[in-house]
JSON list of C-alpha atoms in Angstrom, two decimals:
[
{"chain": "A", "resi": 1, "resn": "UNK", "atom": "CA", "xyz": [-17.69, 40.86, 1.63]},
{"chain": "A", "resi": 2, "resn": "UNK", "atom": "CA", "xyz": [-16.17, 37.13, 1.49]},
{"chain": "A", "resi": 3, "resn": "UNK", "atom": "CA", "xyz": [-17.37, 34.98, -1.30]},
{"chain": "A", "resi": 4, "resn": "UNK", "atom": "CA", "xyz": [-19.53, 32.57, 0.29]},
{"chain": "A", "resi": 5, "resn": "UNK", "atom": "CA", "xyz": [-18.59, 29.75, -2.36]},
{"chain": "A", "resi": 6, "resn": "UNK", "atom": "CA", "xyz": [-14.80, 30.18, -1.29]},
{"chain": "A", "resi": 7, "resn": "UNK", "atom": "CA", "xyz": [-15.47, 30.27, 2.33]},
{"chain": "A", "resi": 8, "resn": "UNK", "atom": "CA", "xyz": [-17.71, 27.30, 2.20]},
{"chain": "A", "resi": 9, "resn": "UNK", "atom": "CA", "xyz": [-15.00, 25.73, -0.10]},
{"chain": "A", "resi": 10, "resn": "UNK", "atom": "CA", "xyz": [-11.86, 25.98, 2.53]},
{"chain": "A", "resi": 11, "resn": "UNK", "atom": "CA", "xyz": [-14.24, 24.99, 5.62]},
{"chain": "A", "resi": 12, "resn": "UNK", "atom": "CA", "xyz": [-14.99, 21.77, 3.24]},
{"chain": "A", "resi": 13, "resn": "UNK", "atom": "CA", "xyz": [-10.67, 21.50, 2.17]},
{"chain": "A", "resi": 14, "resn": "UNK", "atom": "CA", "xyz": [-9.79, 22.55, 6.37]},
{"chain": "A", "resi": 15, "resn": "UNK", "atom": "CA", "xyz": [-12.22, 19.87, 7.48]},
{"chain": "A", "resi": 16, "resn": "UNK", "atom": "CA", "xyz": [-11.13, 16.99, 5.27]},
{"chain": "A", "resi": 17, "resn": "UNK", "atom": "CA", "xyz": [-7.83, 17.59, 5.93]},
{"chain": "A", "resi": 18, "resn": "UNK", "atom": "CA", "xyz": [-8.66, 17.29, 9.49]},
{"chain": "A", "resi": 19, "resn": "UNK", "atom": "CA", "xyz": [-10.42, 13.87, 8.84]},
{"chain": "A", "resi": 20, "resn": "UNK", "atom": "CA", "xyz": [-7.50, 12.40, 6.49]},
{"chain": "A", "resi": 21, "resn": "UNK", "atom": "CA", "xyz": [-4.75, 13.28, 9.03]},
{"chain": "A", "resi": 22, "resn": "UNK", "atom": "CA", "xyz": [-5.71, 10.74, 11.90]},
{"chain": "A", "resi": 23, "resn": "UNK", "atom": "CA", "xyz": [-5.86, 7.93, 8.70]},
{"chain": "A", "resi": 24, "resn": "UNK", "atom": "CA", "xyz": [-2.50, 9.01, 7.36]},
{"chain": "A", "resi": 25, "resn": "UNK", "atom": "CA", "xyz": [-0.48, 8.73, 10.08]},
{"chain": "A", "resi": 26, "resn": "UNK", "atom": "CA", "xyz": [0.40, 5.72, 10.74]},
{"chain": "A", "resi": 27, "resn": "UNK", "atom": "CA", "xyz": [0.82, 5.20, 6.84]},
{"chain": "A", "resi": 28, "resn": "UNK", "atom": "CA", "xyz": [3.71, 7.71, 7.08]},
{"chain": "A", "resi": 29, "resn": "UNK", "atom": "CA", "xyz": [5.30, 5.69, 9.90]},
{"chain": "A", "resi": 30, "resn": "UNK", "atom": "CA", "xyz": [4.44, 2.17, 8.46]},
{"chain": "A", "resi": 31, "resn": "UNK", "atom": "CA", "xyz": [6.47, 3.79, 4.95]},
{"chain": "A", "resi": 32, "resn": "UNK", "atom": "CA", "xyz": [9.04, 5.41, 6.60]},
{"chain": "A", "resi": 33, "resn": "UNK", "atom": "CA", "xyz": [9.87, 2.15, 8.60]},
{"chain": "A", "resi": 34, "resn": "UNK", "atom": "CA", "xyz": [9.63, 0.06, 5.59]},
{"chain": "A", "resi": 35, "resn": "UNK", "atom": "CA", "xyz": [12.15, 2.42, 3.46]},
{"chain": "A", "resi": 36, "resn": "UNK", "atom": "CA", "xyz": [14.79, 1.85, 6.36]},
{"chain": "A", "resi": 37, "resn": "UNK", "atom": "CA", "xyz": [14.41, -1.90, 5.34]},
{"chain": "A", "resi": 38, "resn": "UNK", "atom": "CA", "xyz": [14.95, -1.63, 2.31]},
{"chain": "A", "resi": 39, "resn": "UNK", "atom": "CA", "xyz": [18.06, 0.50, 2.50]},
{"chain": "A", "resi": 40, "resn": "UNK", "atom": "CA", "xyz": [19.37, -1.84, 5.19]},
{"chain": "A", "resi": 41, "resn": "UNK", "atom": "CA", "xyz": [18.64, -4.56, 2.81]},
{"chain": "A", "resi": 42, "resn": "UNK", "atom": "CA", "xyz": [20.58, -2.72, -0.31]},
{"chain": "A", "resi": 43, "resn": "UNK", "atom": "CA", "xyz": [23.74, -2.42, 1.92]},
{"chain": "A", "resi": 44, "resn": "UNK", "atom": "CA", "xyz": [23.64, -6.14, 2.83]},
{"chain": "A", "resi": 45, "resn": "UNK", "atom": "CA", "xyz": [23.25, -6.69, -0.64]},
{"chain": "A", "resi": 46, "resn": "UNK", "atom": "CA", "xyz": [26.28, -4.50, -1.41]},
{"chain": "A", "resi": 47, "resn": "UNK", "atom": "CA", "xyz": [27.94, -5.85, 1.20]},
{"chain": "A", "resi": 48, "resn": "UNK", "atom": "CA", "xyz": [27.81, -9.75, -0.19]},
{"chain": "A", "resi": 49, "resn": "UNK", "atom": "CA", "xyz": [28.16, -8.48, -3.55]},
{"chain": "A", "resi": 50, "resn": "UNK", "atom": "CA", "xyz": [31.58, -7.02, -2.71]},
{"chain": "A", "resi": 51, "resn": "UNK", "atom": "CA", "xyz": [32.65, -10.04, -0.91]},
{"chain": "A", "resi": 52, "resn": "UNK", "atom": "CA", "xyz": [31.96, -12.36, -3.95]},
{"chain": "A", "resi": 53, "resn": "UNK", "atom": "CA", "xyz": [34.93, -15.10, -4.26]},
{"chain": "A", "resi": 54, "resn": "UNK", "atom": "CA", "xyz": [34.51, -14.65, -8.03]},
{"chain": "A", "resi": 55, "resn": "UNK", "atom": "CA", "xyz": [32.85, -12.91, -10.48]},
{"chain": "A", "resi": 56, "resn": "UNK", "atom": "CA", "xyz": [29.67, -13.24, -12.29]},
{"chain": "A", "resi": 57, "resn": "UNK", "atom": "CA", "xyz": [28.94, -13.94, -15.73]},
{"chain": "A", "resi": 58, "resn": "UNK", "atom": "CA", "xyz": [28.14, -10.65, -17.83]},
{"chain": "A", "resi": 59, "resn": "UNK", "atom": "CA", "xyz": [26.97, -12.35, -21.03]},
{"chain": "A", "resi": 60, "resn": "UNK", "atom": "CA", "xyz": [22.81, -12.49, -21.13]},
{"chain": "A", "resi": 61, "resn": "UNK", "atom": "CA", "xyz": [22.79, -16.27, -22.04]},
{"chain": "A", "resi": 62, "resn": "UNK", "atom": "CA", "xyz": [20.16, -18.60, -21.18]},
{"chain": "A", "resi": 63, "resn": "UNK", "atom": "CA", "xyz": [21.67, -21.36, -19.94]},
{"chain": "A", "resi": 64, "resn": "UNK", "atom": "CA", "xyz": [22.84, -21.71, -16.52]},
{"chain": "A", "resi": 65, "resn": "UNK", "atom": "CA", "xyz": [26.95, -21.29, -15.76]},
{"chain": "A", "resi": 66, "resn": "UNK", "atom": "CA", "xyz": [27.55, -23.20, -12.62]},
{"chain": "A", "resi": 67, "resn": "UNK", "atom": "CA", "xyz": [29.26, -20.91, -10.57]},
{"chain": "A", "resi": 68, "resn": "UNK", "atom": "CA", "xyz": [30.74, -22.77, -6.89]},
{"chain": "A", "resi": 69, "resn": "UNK", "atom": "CA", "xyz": [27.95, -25.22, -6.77]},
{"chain": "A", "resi": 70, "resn": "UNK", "atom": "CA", "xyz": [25.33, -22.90, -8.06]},
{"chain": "A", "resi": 71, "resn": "UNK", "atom": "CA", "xyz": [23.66, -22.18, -11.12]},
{"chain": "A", "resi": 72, "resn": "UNK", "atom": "CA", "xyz": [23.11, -18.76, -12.25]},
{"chain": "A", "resi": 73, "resn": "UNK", "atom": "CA", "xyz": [21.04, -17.81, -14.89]},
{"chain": "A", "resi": 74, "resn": "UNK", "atom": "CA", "xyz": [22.27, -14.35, -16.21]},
{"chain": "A", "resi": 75, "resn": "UNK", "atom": "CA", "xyz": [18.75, -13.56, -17.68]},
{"chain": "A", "resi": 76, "resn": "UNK", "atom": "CA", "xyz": [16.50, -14.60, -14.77]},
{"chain": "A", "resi": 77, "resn": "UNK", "atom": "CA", "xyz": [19.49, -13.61, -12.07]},
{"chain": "A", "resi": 78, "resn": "UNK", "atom": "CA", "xyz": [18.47, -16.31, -9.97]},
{"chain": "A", "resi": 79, "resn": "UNK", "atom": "CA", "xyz": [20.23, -18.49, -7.92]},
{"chain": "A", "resi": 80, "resn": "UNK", "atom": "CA", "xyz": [19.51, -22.31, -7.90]},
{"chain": "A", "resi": 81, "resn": "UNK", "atom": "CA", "xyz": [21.35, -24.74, -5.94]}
]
């Protein structure tokens, strides 16, 4: 004879599960969308990279090198016009 503590235990597990599944959904679709954004993004970024007309700094100084009108800090990596 079936424990009743387990069988009352995988109802409770079978019946959340059916609960969570309507919520989750559109999570997974919403995070799957937003991770083919962000690799779209990455090979723009790869894209401009490799088309650079020069190259960047590689020494972690603070102050800005002005670099074809803009100033790049190597720290930061920001751009500033």
């Amino acid at each position: 004879m079936p424990n009743v503590a387990s069988v009352l235990r995988e109802e409770i597990i079978r019946l959340a599960r059916k609960e969570i599944r309507p919520l989750v959904g559109p999570l997974k679709k919403s995070n799957t969308e937003l991770r083919r954004t962000v690799s779209a993004l990455n090979k723009k970024v790869a894209g401009v990279r490799a088309n650079l007309p020069f190259t960047l700094p590689t020494s972690r100084s603070t102050t800005p090198t002005r670099i074809a009108g803009f100033n790049f800090m190597c720290e930061s990596r920001v751009w500033r016009k």
